[in-house]
Amino acid sequence: MTTPTTSPTGHGQGADQHRVVVIGSGFGGLFGTKALRRSPVDITMVAKTTHHLFQPLLYQVATGILSEGEIAPPTREILSGQKNAQVLLGEVTGIDLEAQTVTSHVLGRETVTAYDSLIVAAGAGQSYFGNDQFAEFAPGMKSIDDALELRGRIFGAFELAELGAKRGENVDHLLTFVVVGAGPTGVEMAGQIAELAHRTLRRDFRSINTRSARVVLVDAAPQVLPPFGAKLGAKTKKELEKLGVEVVLGAMVTDVDERGLVMKFKDGRTERIESVTKIWAAGVQASPLGKMLSEQSGAPLDRAGRIGVNPDLTLPGHPEVFVVGDMIALDNLPGVAQVAIQGAKYAAKEIDNRLKGKPAQGPFKYFDKGSMATISRFRAVAMIGKIRITGFTAWLMWLAVHLVYITGFKNRVTAVLHWLVSFLGRGRSERTATEQQIFGRSALARLERGAVDLVSAPGEYDAKSEERRAELEAIAAEETRLTDSGQRGVKVADRV
């Protein structure tokens, strides 16, 4: 069943208003949409989730510091006051550059949305470097689902270890946590698991000593945090080791299974670590939409699936299509939020200039505002231009910057309260985990069409609705009769 869209102002698709479609609700999609709020356009954002994700804080959801709602507010709520924008739920499965349409699907429902200008900000996913089978046992950190699954796996490992230890079993594999990838996400995750084990949970169990938990950070690179330079990388490694994190560098992960993983070193030797809980924070792969655009436009793709664009962020041969953020290969730009934000604002301004007859902007220029990573509470590293900052000062800077970029006053307030509890105290208020969180992804993956197999096809339910209506009416009539006749609570024998 295919549904054509109408504009947010109520016009049909034949209206004169310029139609802008934005793909993605991340930093690029949201900031691009908001930048067009005063422009004479009708905007349709198409996204596969209903929320705007503040991805840099996913690890805090996974380790019980923040709730998912604090870093992923509803996109509709954020844009509710922007009258020229509407939001459609759906995963984009097709872009037709010739017809200028975007096709999206959700649970078997297809929607086709026409555009005059297109901003593609679909971001990037986790890369397992050709070993996608690793994902079953080592989830990535790119979505709320990932973070909640990891929360369940991390806290669940301690629970299973407690049960095993009570029975006298060896639980070392349950108390060993391996983080693959020593970039910012991996460093932050390893640091927080160490704090969780050594500080937060130390009084909560009776049969295990959580402070004996082993946290291992693995990377094939020769240093921690390569983009931060050698000095900050060495400082970060030293601080992690102070926390009790084992840092294993120059080790490539070659196999992952339910109970552990295998590492291979440059000298050819291999080593296996027995661990039930593995977190994959190594490598990213651009959205498959990049390949789709490449096949139609002839634009080149790099090894990570990023597409080559013109200096003004447009797709070669298609000036009406802008690609921003993690999807682009241009001037060695890093895959960080600021690239997406600045690129989306640039694209929005270019669209606005064209509609108002103003001259085009110059080539897109990225302004590097710096990079930051936390190691643990009160410890962080920051790189701003040529300035390198470490320790408590860097941590305060990290706190302030992330607070600014959390969307919504309400979320900022609750985030601060949770940070106070977690960083000044030792508590973590978001420790709830369920089996569904842990195993839901794997269960859906075993269905041929995923979640689509669990719902009725469009129109299928309607065919049975009349039969169901009669059934419900009969039930309601019987409930009414029992009440009106005073027969509720009366024994059957007494009714005679």
GROMACS .gro file of C-alpha atoms in nm:
model
  496
    1MET     CA    1   0.000   0.000   0.000
    2THR     CA    2   0.158   0.329  -0.113
    3THR     CA    3   0.070   0.665   0.038
    4PRO     CA    4   0.166   0.996  -0.127
    5THR     CA    5   0.238   1.280   0.115
    6THR     CA    6   0.093   1.627   0.140
    7SER     CA    7   0.268   1.938   0.260
    8PRO     CA    8   0.261   2.052   0.626
    9THR     CA    9   0.066   2.363   0.531
   10GLY     CA   10  -0.206   2.151   0.378
   11HIS     CA   11  -0.120   2.203   0.011
   12GLY     CA   12  -0.128   1.913  -0.228
   13GLN     CA   13   0.179   1.799  -0.414
   14GLY     CA   14   0.092   2.020  -0.707
   15ALA     CA   15   0.126   2.333  -0.494
   16ASP     CA   16   0.368   2.613  -0.580
   17GLN     CA   17   0.541   2.605  -0.241
   18HIS     CA   18   0.897   2.474  -0.267
   19ARG     CA   19   0.914   2.122  -0.121
   20VAL     CA   20   1.216   2.023   0.087
   21VAL     CA   21   1.260   1.666   0.204
   22VAL     CA   22   1.506   1.600   0.486
   23ILE     CA   23   1.620   1.241   0.542
   24GLY     CA   24   1.719   1.168   0.901
   25SER     CA   25   1.640   1.312   1.243
   26GLY     CA   26   1.995   1.329   1.375
   27PHE     CA   27   2.204   1.643   1.412
   28GLY     CA   28   2.211   1.713   1.038
   29GLY     CA   29   1.841   1.650   0.980
   30LEU     CA   30   1.722   1.845   1.283
   31PHE     CA   31   1.947   2.148   1.242
   32GLY     CA   32   1.880   2.160   0.868
   33THR     CA   33   1.505   2.158   0.927
   34LYS     CA   34   1.520   2.425   1.197
   35ALA     CA   35   1.742   2.646   0.980
   36LEU     CA   36   1.461   2.659   0.722
   37ARG     CA   37   1.192   2.765   0.970
   38ARG     CA   38   1.160   3.116   0.820
   39SER     CA   39   1.207   3.013   0.457
   40PRO     CA   40   0.919   2.994   0.204
   41VAL     CA   41   0.927   2.614   0.192
   42ASP     CA   42   0.728   2.308   0.296
   43ILE     CA   43   0.955   2.064   0.480
   44THR     CA   44   0.900   1.693   0.523
   45MET     CA   45   1.141   1.511   0.751
   46VAL     CA   46   1.152   1.136   0.694
   47ALA     CA   47   1.321   0.937   0.970
   48LYS     CA   48   1.329   0.575   1.082
   49THR     CA   49   1.289   0.670   1.449
   50THR     CA   50   1.048   0.903   1.624
   51HIS     CA   51   1.322   1.077   1.821
   52HIS     CA   52   1.627   1.298   1.781
   53LEU     CA   53   1.920   1.108   1.926
   54PHE     CA   54   2.204   1.281   2.109
   55GLN     CA   55   2.442   1.001   2.021
   56PRO     CA   56   2.750   1.117   2.222
   57LEU     CA   57   2.568   1.029   2.545
   58LEU     CA   58   2.447   0.681   2.447
   59TYR     CA   59   2.708   0.520   2.670
   60GLN     CA   60   2.549   0.692   2.972
   61VAL     CA   61   2.217   0.526   2.889
   62ALA     CA   62   2.395   0.191   2.857
   63THR     CA   63   2.564   0.231   3.197
   64GLY     CA   64   2.259   0.352   3.388
   65ILE     CA   65   2.336   0.722   3.430
   66LEU     CA   66   2.072   0.875   3.201
   67SER     CA   67   1.735   0.759   3.074
   68GLU     CA   68   1.676   0.720   2.702
   69GLY     CA   69   1.423   1.005   2.700
   70GLU     CA   70   1.681   1.255   2.822
   71ILE     CA   71   1.900   1.206   2.516
   72ALA     CA   72   1.628   1.119   2.266
   73PRO     CA   73   1.335   1.363   2.282
   74PRO     CA   74   1.047   1.318   2.032
   75THR     CA   75   1.123   1.487   1.702
   76ARG     CA   76   0.759   1.594   1.668
   77GLU     CA   77   0.777   1.773   2.001
   78ILE     CA   78   1.096   1.956   1.903
   79LEU     CA   79   0.942   2.072   1.573
   80SER     CA   80   0.585   2.120   1.697
   81GLY     CA   81   0.616   2.498   1.680
   82GLN     CA   82   0.761   2.501   1.328
   83LYS     CA   83   0.453   2.530   1.107
   84ASN     CA   84   0.629   2.466   0.777
   85ALA     CA   85   0.761   2.125   0.889
   86GLN     CA   86   0.606   1.781   0.922
   87VAL     CA   87   0.760   1.453   1.035
   88LEU     CA   88   0.702   1.111   0.877
   89LEU     CA   89   0.811   0.783   1.032
   90GLY     CA   90   0.976   0.545   0.790
   91GLU     CA   91   1.306   0.399   0.680
   92VAL     CA   92   1.409   0.540   0.343
   93THR     CA   93   1.451   0.253   0.100
   94GLY     CA   94   1.462   0.443  -0.227
   95ILE     CA   95   1.565   0.776  -0.373
   96ASP     CA   96   1.476   0.842  -0.737
   97LEU     CA   97   1.694   1.131  -0.854
   98GLU     CA   98   1.519   1.156  -1.190
   99ALA     CA   99   1.163   1.155  -1.054
  100GLN     CA  100   1.273   1.352  -0.745
  101THR     CA  101   1.096   1.125  -0.499
  102VAL     CA  102   1.187   0.954  -0.172
  103THR     CA  103   1.032   0.617  -0.085
  104SER     CA  104   1.008   0.504   0.276
  105HIS     CA  105   0.867   0.199   0.452
  106VAL     CA  106   0.747   0.116   0.801
  107LEU     CA  107   0.583  -0.218   0.890
  108GLY     CA  108   0.489  -0.288   0.530
  109ARG     CA  109   0.346   0.060   0.466
  110GLU     CA  110   0.506   0.245   0.177
  111THR     CA  111   0.514   0.625   0.146
  112VAL     CA  112   0.639   0.821  -0.153
  113THR     CA  113   0.736   1.185  -0.095
  114ALA     CA  114   0.821   1.426  -0.376
  115TYR     CA  115   1.083   1.697  -0.337
  116ASP     CA  116   1.222   2.004  -0.508
  117SER     CA  117   1.525   2.011  -0.279
  118LEU     CA  118   1.663   1.720  -0.082
  119ILE     CA  119   1.890   1.712   0.225
  120VAL     CA  120   2.029   1.365   0.292
  121ALA     CA  121   2.149   1.338   0.652
  122ALA     CA  122   2.110   0.965   0.714
  123GLY     CA  123   2.431   0.935   0.918
  124ALA     CA  124   2.633   0.619   0.968
  125GLY     CA  125   2.598   0.280   1.131
  126GLN     CA  126   2.835   0.039   1.301
  127SER     CA  127   3.099  -0.131   1.089
  128TYR     CA  128   3.224  -0.480   1.171
  129PHE     CA  129   3.475  -0.467   0.884
  130GLY     CA  130   3.305  -0.740   0.685
  131ASN     CA  131   3.228  -0.959   0.988
  132ASP     CA  132   2.864  -0.871   1.044
  133GLN     CA  133   2.812  -1.199   1.229
  134PHE     CA  134   2.998  -1.041   1.523
  135ALA     CA  135   2.695  -0.816   1.585
  136GLU     CA  136   2.495  -1.100   1.742
  137PHE     CA  137   2.738  -1.124   2.032
  138ALA     CA  138   2.893  -0.775   2.038
  139PRO     CA  139   2.631  -0.502   1.992
  140GLY     CA  140   2.737  -0.161   1.864
  141MET     CA  141   2.652   0.179   2.008
  142LYS     CA  142   2.453   0.368   1.746
  143SER     CA  143   2.093   0.364   1.864
  144ILE     CA  144   1.867   0.367   2.170
  145ASP     CA  145   1.798  -0.002   2.107
  146ASP     CA  146   2.174  -0.069   2.120
  147ALA     CA  147   2.215   0.123   2.446
  148LEU     CA  148   1.922  -0.052   2.617
  149GLU     CA  149   2.043  -0.392   2.502
  150LEU     CA  150   2.391  -0.318   2.635
  151ARG     CA  151   2.244  -0.196   2.964
  152GLY     CA  152   2.067  -0.528   2.997
  153ARG     CA  153   2.379  -0.723   2.908
  154ILE     CA  154   2.605  -0.531   3.148
  155PHE     CA  155   2.379  -0.535   3.453
  156GLY     CA  156   2.255  -0.883   3.363
  157ALA     CA  157   2.612  -1.015   3.367
  158PHE     CA  158   2.652  -0.910   3.729
  159GLU     CA  159   2.319  -1.074   3.818
  160LEU     CA  160   2.415  -1.403   3.652
  161ALA     CA  161   2.756  -1.390   3.817
  162GLU     CA  162   2.588  -1.356   4.157
  163LEU     CA  163   2.375  -1.664   4.087
  164GLY     CA  164   2.671  -1.863   3.959
  165ALA     CA  165   2.897  -1.769   4.248
  166LYS     CA  166   2.626  -1.870   4.496
  167ARG     CA  167   2.635  -2.217   4.339
  168GLY     CA  168   3.013  -2.229   4.355
  169GLU     CA  169   3.069  -2.189   3.980
  170ASN     CA  170   3.351  -2.005   3.805
  171VAL     CA  171   3.206  -1.669   3.698
  172ASP     CA  172   3.516  -1.500   3.555
  173HIS     CA  173   3.365  -1.495   3.204
  174LEU     CA  174   3.062  -1.310   3.341
  175LEU     CA  175   3.274  -1.052   3.522
  176THR     CA  176   3.492  -0.981   3.219
  177PHE     CA  177   3.381  -0.693   2.995
  178VAL     CA  178   3.553  -0.628   2.662
  179VAL     CA  179   3.518  -0.304   2.468
  180VAL     CA  180   3.644  -0.320   2.110
  181GLY     CA  181   3.763   0.016   1.975
  182ALA     CA  182   3.969   0.278   2.157
  183GLY     CA  183   3.808   0.587   2.006
  184PRO     CA  184   3.602   0.829   2.217
  185THR     CA  185   3.303   0.592   2.247
  186GLY     CA  186   3.518   0.297   2.349
  187VAL     CA  187   3.719   0.499   2.600
  188GLU     CA  188   3.404   0.646   2.759
  189MET     CA  189   3.235   0.307   2.773
  190ALA     CA  190   3.533   0.128   2.927
  191GLY     CA  191   3.575   0.403   3.186
  192GLN     CA  192   3.211   0.392   3.289
  193ILE     CA  193   3.199   0.012   3.319
  194ALA     CA  194   3.507   0.029   3.541
  195GLU     CA  195   3.342   0.292   3.761
  196LEU     CA  196   3.023   0.088   3.769
  197ALA     CA  197   3.206  -0.224   3.888
  198HIS     CA  198   3.457  -0.063   4.123
  199ARG     CA  199   3.238   0.208   4.274
  200THR     CA  200   2.863   0.195   4.205
  201LEU     CA  201   2.792  -0.175   4.259
  202ARG     CA  202   3.053  -0.261   4.521
  203ARG     CA  203   2.800  -0.297   4.806
  204ASP     CA  204   2.509  -0.442   4.610
  205PHE     CA  205   2.605  -0.810   4.584
  206ARG     CA  206   2.676  -1.080   4.843
  207SER     CA  207   2.841  -1.365   4.652
  208ILE     CA  208   3.065  -1.166   4.415
  209ASN     CA  209   3.311  -0.883   4.455
  210THR     CA  210   3.232  -0.646   4.167
  211ARG     CA  211   3.567  -0.470   4.220
  212SER     CA  212   3.735  -0.782   4.086
  213ALA     CA  213   3.558  -0.737   3.750
  214ARG     CA  214   3.792  -0.721   3.453
  215VAL     CA  215   3.744  -0.444   3.195
  216VAL     CA  216   3.947  -0.475   2.875
  217LEU     CA  217   3.977  -0.213   2.599
  218VAL     CA  218   4.103  -0.358   2.269
  219ASP     CA  219   4.213  -0.183   1.950
  220ALA     CA  220   4.422  -0.269   1.647
  221ALA     CA  221   4.571   0.082   1.651
  222PRO     CA  222   4.899   0.147   1.837
  223GLN     CA  223   4.745   0.415   2.063
  224VAL     CA  224   4.428   0.523   2.237
  225LEU     CA  225   4.225   0.808   2.080
  226PRO     CA  226   4.431   0.844   1.758
  227PRO     CA  227   4.249   1.162   1.641
  228PHE     CA  228   4.354   1.337   1.964
  229GLY     CA  229   4.726   1.298   1.900
  230ALA     CA  230   5.001   1.103   2.076
  231LYS     CA  231   5.022   1.314   2.393
  232LEU     CA  232   4.652   1.302   2.483
  233GLY     CA  233   4.637   0.937   2.376
  234ALA     CA  234   4.914   0.846   2.618
  235LYS     CA  235   4.751   1.048   2.896
  236THR     CA  236   4.417   0.876   2.839
  237LYS     CA  237   4.577   0.530   2.844
  238LYS     CA  238   4.746   0.610   3.175
  239GLU     CA  239   4.420   0.734   3.331
  240LEU     CA  240   4.228   0.428   3.211
  241GLU     CA  241   4.487   0.199   3.364
  242LYS     CA  242   4.456   0.388   3.694
  243LEU     CA  243   4.086   0.299   3.684
  244GLY     CA  244   4.176  -0.067   3.641
  245VAL     CA  245   4.106  -0.091   3.268
  246GLU     CA  246   4.337  -0.323   3.074
  247VAL     CA  247   4.435  -0.150   2.750
  248VAL     CA  248   4.539  -0.392   2.475
  249LEU     CA  249   4.670  -0.218   2.163
  250GLY     CA  250   4.787  -0.359   1.829
  251ALA     CA  251   4.534  -0.641   1.862
  252MET     CA  252   4.282  -0.714   1.587
  253VAL     CA  253   3.965  -0.901   1.679
  254THR     CA  254   3.932  -1.198   1.444
  255ASP     CA  255   3.647  -1.393   1.598
  256VAL     CA  256   3.357  -1.332   1.835
  257ASP     CA  257   3.119  -1.584   1.985
  258GLU     CA  258   2.875  -1.609   2.275
  259ARG     CA  259   3.143  -1.673   2.536
  260GLY     CA  260   3.435  -1.461   2.419
  261LEU     CA  261   3.654  -1.327   2.142
  262VAL     CA  262   3.989  -1.395   1.975
  263MET     CA  263   4.257  -1.130   1.918
  264LYS     CA  264   4.545  -1.152   1.671
  265PHE     CA  265   4.864  -0.949   1.720
  266LYS     CA  266   5.113  -0.824   1.463
  267ASP     CA  267   5.361  -1.099   1.546
  268GLY     CA  268   5.101  -1.361   1.452
  269ARG     CA  269   5.016  -1.486   1.799
  270THR     CA  270   4.653  -1.509   1.904
  271GLU     CA  271   4.483  -1.475   2.240
  272ARG     CA  272   4.131  -1.556   2.351
  273ILE     CA  273   3.944  -1.364   2.619
  274GLU     CA  274   3.652  -1.541   2.783
  275SER     CA  275   3.377  -1.281   2.814
  276VAL     CA  276   2.999  -1.289   2.786
  277THR     CA  277   2.965  -0.910   2.755
  278LYS     CA  278   3.135  -0.754   2.454
  279ILE     CA  279   3.075  -0.401   2.322
  280TRP     CA  280   3.172  -0.306   1.966
  281ALA     CA  281   3.284   0.056   1.934
  282ALA     CA  282   3.522   0.016   1.640
  283GLY     CA  283   3.452   0.156   1.297
  284VAL     CA  284   3.160   0.319   1.122
  285GLN     CA  285   2.994   0.258   0.788
  286ALA     CA  286   2.801   0.531   0.608
  287SER     CA  287   2.431   0.482   0.538
  288PRO     CA  288   2.354   0.253   0.241
  289LEU     CA  289   2.177   0.551   0.085
  290GLY     CA  290   2.523   0.671  -0.015
  291LYS     CA  291   2.562   0.370  -0.244
  292MET     CA  292   2.216   0.430  -0.386
  293LEU     CA  293   2.303   0.791  -0.471
  294SER     CA  294   2.637   0.684  -0.615
  295GLU     CA  295   2.481   0.432  -0.852
  296GLN     CA  296   2.245   0.695  -0.994
  297SER     CA  297   2.483   0.992  -1.007
  298GLY     CA  298   2.821   0.831  -1.067
  299ALA     CA  299   2.968   1.001  -0.758
  300PRO     CA  300   3.253   0.800  -0.603
  301LEU     CA  301   3.235   0.608  -0.274
  302ASP     CA  302   3.523   0.556  -0.033
  303ARG     CA  303   3.589   0.238   0.169
  304ALA     CA  304   3.355   0.349   0.448
  305GLY     CA  305   3.068   0.404   0.203
  306ARG     CA  306   3.092   0.785   0.214
  307ILE     CA  307   2.999   0.961  -0.106
  308GLY     CA  308   3.201   1.227  -0.285
  309VAL     CA  309   3.021   1.560  -0.306
  310ASN     CA  310   3.090   1.901  -0.458
  311PRO     CA  311   3.247   2.176  -0.243
  312ASP     CA  312   2.896   2.315  -0.187
  313LEU     CA  313   2.781   1.974  -0.050
  314THR     CA  314   2.564   1.900  -0.355
  315LEU     CA  315   2.561   1.570  -0.536
  316PRO     CA  316   2.752   1.586  -0.868
  317GLY     CA  317   2.504   1.654  -1.147
  318HIS     CA  318   2.221   1.717  -0.901
  319PRO     CA  319   2.237   2.066  -0.750
  320GLU     CA  320   1.901   2.010  -0.581
  321VAL     CA  321   2.044   1.729  -0.363
  322PHE     CA  322   2.262   1.809  -0.059
  323VAL     CA  323   2.442   1.539   0.140
  324VAL     CA  324   2.570   1.624   0.488
  325GLY     CA  325   2.734   1.471   0.795
  326ASP     CA  326   2.885   1.124   0.824
  327MET     CA  327   2.780   1.033   0.469
  328ILE     CA  328   3.020   1.263   0.282
  329ALA     CA  329   3.379   1.223   0.169
  330LEU     CA  330   3.509   1.580   0.142
  331ASP     CA  331   3.837   1.736   0.257
  332ASN     CA  332   3.897   1.458   0.513
  333LEU     CA  333   3.616   1.591   0.733
  334PRO     CA  334   3.574   1.394   1.058
  335GLY     CA  335   3.256   1.204   1.140
  336VAL     CA  336   3.147   1.427   1.426
  337ALA     CA  337   2.828   1.610   1.514
  338GLN     CA  338   2.962   1.956   1.427
  339VAL     CA  339   3.028   1.855   1.065
  340ALA     CA  340   2.664   1.748   1.032
  341ILE     CA  341   2.530   2.058   1.207
  342GLN     CA  342   2.737   2.307   1.010
  343GLY     CA  343   2.680   2.123   0.682
  344ALA     CA  344   2.303   2.114   0.732
  345LYS     CA  345   2.291   2.485   0.815
  346TYR     CA  346   2.499   2.558   0.504
  347ALA     CA  347   2.263   2.352   0.284
  348ALA     CA  348   1.957   2.521   0.433
  349LYS     CA  349   2.101   2.865   0.369
  350GLU     CA  350   2.184   2.770   0.011
  351ILE     CA  351   1.825   2.658  -0.051
  352ASP     CA  352   1.695   2.980   0.103
  353ASN     CA  353   1.934   3.193  -0.107
  354ARG     CA  354   1.821   3.026  -0.427
  355LEU     CA  355   1.454   3.086  -0.351
  356LYS     CA  356   1.521   3.452  -0.270
  357GLY     CA  357   1.740   3.508  -0.576
  358LYS     CA  358   2.054   3.569  -0.371
  359PRO     CA  359   2.401   3.466  -0.491
  360ALA     CA  360   2.539   3.127  -0.397
  361GLN     CA  361   2.764   3.089  -0.095
  362GLY     CA  362   3.129   3.000  -0.130
  363PRO     CA  363   3.247   2.642  -0.076
  364PHE     CA  364   3.154   2.482   0.256
  365LYS     CA  365   3.415   2.545   0.523
  366TYR     CA  366   3.413   2.347   0.845
  367PHE     CA  367   3.498   2.531   1.165
  368ASP     CA  368   3.657   2.287   1.408
  369LYS     CA  369   3.526   2.365   1.757
  370GLY     CA  370   3.742   2.095   1.914
  371SER     CA  371   3.701   1.741   2.040
  372MET     CA  372   3.639   1.602   2.386
  373ALA     CA  373   3.616   1.263   2.554
  374THR     CA  374   3.548   1.166   2.914
  375ILE     CA  375   3.754   0.897   3.081
  376SER     CA  376   3.561   0.878   3.407
  377ARG     CA  377   3.405   1.118   3.656
  378PHE     CA  378   3.624   1.428   3.695
  379ARG     CA  379   3.859   1.305   3.419
  380ALA     CA  380   3.846   1.403   3.053
  381VAL     CA  381   4.062   1.516   2.763
  382ALA     CA  382   3.992   1.807   2.530
  383MET     CA  383   4.152   1.932   2.212
  384ILE     CA  384   4.063   2.284   2.095
  385GLY     CA  385   4.282   2.402   1.813
  386LYS     CA  386   4.639   2.375   1.939
  387ILE     CA  387   4.529   2.372   2.302
  388ARG     CA  388   4.535   2.041   2.489
  389ILE     CA  389   4.351   2.014   2.822
  390THR     CA  390   4.322   1.717   3.058
  391GLY     CA  391   4.179   1.632   3.398
  392PHE     CA  392   3.907   1.812   3.593
  393THR     CA  393   3.912   2.128   3.379
  394ALA     CA  394   3.854   1.927   3.062
  395TRP     CA  395   3.575   1.736   3.239
  396LEU     CA  396   3.397   2.060   3.335
  397MET     CA  397   3.425   2.178   2.974
  398TRP     CA  398   3.285   1.848   2.851
  399LEU     CA  399   2.995   1.880   3.096
  400ALA     CA  400   2.909   2.233   2.983
  401VAL     CA  401   2.930   2.161   2.610
  402HIS     CA  402   2.714   1.850   2.628
  403LEU     CA  403   2.459   2.025   2.845
  404VAL     CA  404   2.422   2.296   2.580
  405TYR     CA  405   2.356   2.043   2.303
  406ILE     CA  406   2.102   1.834   2.493
  407THR     CA  407   1.768   1.928   2.338
  408GLY     CA  408   1.505   2.080   2.568
  409PHE     CA  409   1.518   2.260   2.902
  410LYS     CA  410   1.343   1.972   3.079
  411ASN     CA  411   1.603   1.722   2.959
  412ARG     CA  412   1.888   1.950   3.064
  413VAL     CA  413   1.752   1.978   3.418
  414THR     CA  414   1.700   1.603   3.461
  415ALA     CA  415   2.041   1.528   3.308
  416VAL     CA  416   2.210   1.759   3.561
  417LEU     CA  417   2.024   1.589   3.848
  418HIS     CA  418   2.131   1.245   3.728
  419TRP     CA  419   2.490   1.363   3.684
  420LEU     CA  420   2.490   1.494   4.042
  421VAL     CA  421   2.366   1.158   4.171
  422SER     CA  422   2.615   0.958   3.963
  423PHE     CA  423   2.925   1.177   3.981
  424LEU     CA  424   2.904   1.325   4.331
  425GLY     CA  425   2.739   1.016   4.480
  426ARG     CA  426   2.769   0.659   4.358
  427GLY     CA  427   2.410   0.587   4.255
  428ARG     CA  428   2.271   0.525   3.908
  429SER     CA  429   1.897   0.570   3.877
  430GLU     CA  430   1.857   0.405   3.535
  431ARG     CA  431   1.954   0.046   3.608
  432THR     CA  432   1.629  -0.118   3.498
  433ALA     CA  433   1.688  -0.394   3.243
  434THR     CA  434   1.465  -0.666   3.097
  435GLU     CA  435   1.511  -0.984   2.897
  436GLN     CA  436   1.323  -0.821   2.612
  437GLN     CA  437   1.586  -0.547   2.591
  438ILE     CA  438   1.863  -0.805   2.574
  439PHE     CA  439   1.713  -1.055   2.333
  440GLY     CA  440   1.459  -0.851   2.133
  441ARG     CA  441   1.704  -0.757   1.856
  442SER     CA  442   1.822  -1.117   1.809
  443ALA     CA  443   1.464  -1.247   1.809
  444LEU     CA  444   1.355  -1.001   1.539
  445ALA     CA  445   1.663  -1.085   1.331
  446ARG     CA  446   1.549  -1.446   1.315
  447LEU     CA  447   1.222  -1.350   1.148
  448GLU     CA  448   1.235  -1.343   0.770
  449ARG     CA  449   1.106  -0.986   0.745
  450GLY     CA  450   1.173  -0.869   1.099
  451ALA     CA  451   0.895  -0.676   1.273
  452VAL     CA  452   0.684  -0.680   0.956
  453ASP     CA  453   0.609  -1.048   1.023
  454LEU     CA  454   0.448  -0.956   1.355
  455VAL     CA  455   0.179  -0.719   1.223
  456SER     CA  456  -0.111  -0.746   0.983
  457ALA     CA  457  -0.057  -0.624   0.629
  458PRO     CA  458  -0.242  -0.303   0.530
  459GLY     CA  459  -0.606  -0.395   0.465
  460GLU     CA  460  -0.576  -0.744   0.612
  461TYR     CA  461  -0.706  -0.636   0.952
  462ASP     CA  462  -0.993  -0.439   0.795
  463ALA     CA  463  -1.126  -0.754   0.629
  464LYS     CA  464  -1.183  -0.912   0.970
  465SER     CA  465  -1.306  -0.598   1.143
  466GLU     CA  466  -1.678  -0.656   1.089
  467GLU     CA  467  -1.656  -1.005   1.235
  468ARG     CA  468  -1.463  -0.868   1.531
  469ARG     CA  469  -1.710  -0.580   1.570
  470ALA     CA  470  -2.003  -0.821   1.610
  471GLU     CA  471  -1.805  -1.018   1.866
  472LEU     CA  472  -1.726  -0.707   2.071
  473GLU     CA  473  -2.085  -0.584   2.055
  474ALA     CA  474  -2.209  -0.921   2.187
  475ILE     CA  475  -1.962  -0.907   2.476
  476ALA     CA  476  -2.067  -0.549   2.561
  477ALA     CA  477  -2.437  -0.642   2.550
  478GLU     CA  478  -2.381  -0.933   2.789
  479GLU     CA  479  -2.183  -0.711   3.029
  480THR     CA  480  -2.469  -0.457   3.026
  481ARG     CA  481  -2.732  -0.727   3.085
  482LEU     CA  482  -2.549  -0.870   3.386
  483THR     CA  483  -2.520  -0.524   3.544
  484ASP     CA  484  -2.879  -0.412   3.475
  485SER     CA  485  -3.033  -0.738   3.595
  486GLY     CA  486  -2.832  -0.736   3.918
  487GLN     CA  487  -2.676  -1.072   3.843
  488ARG     CA  488  -2.314  -0.972   3.912
  489GLY     CA  489  -2.182  -1.151   4.220
  490VAL     CA  490  -2.487  -1.382   4.235
  491LYS     CA  491  -2.426  -1.758   4.239
  492VAL     CA  492  -2.571  -1.949   3.945
  493ALA     CA  493  -2.779  -2.163   4.180
  494ASP     CA  494  -2.938  -1.852   4.337
  495ARG     CA  495  -3.060  -1.726   3.999
  496VAL     CA  496  -3.314  -2.007   3.965
   0.00000   0.00000   0.00000
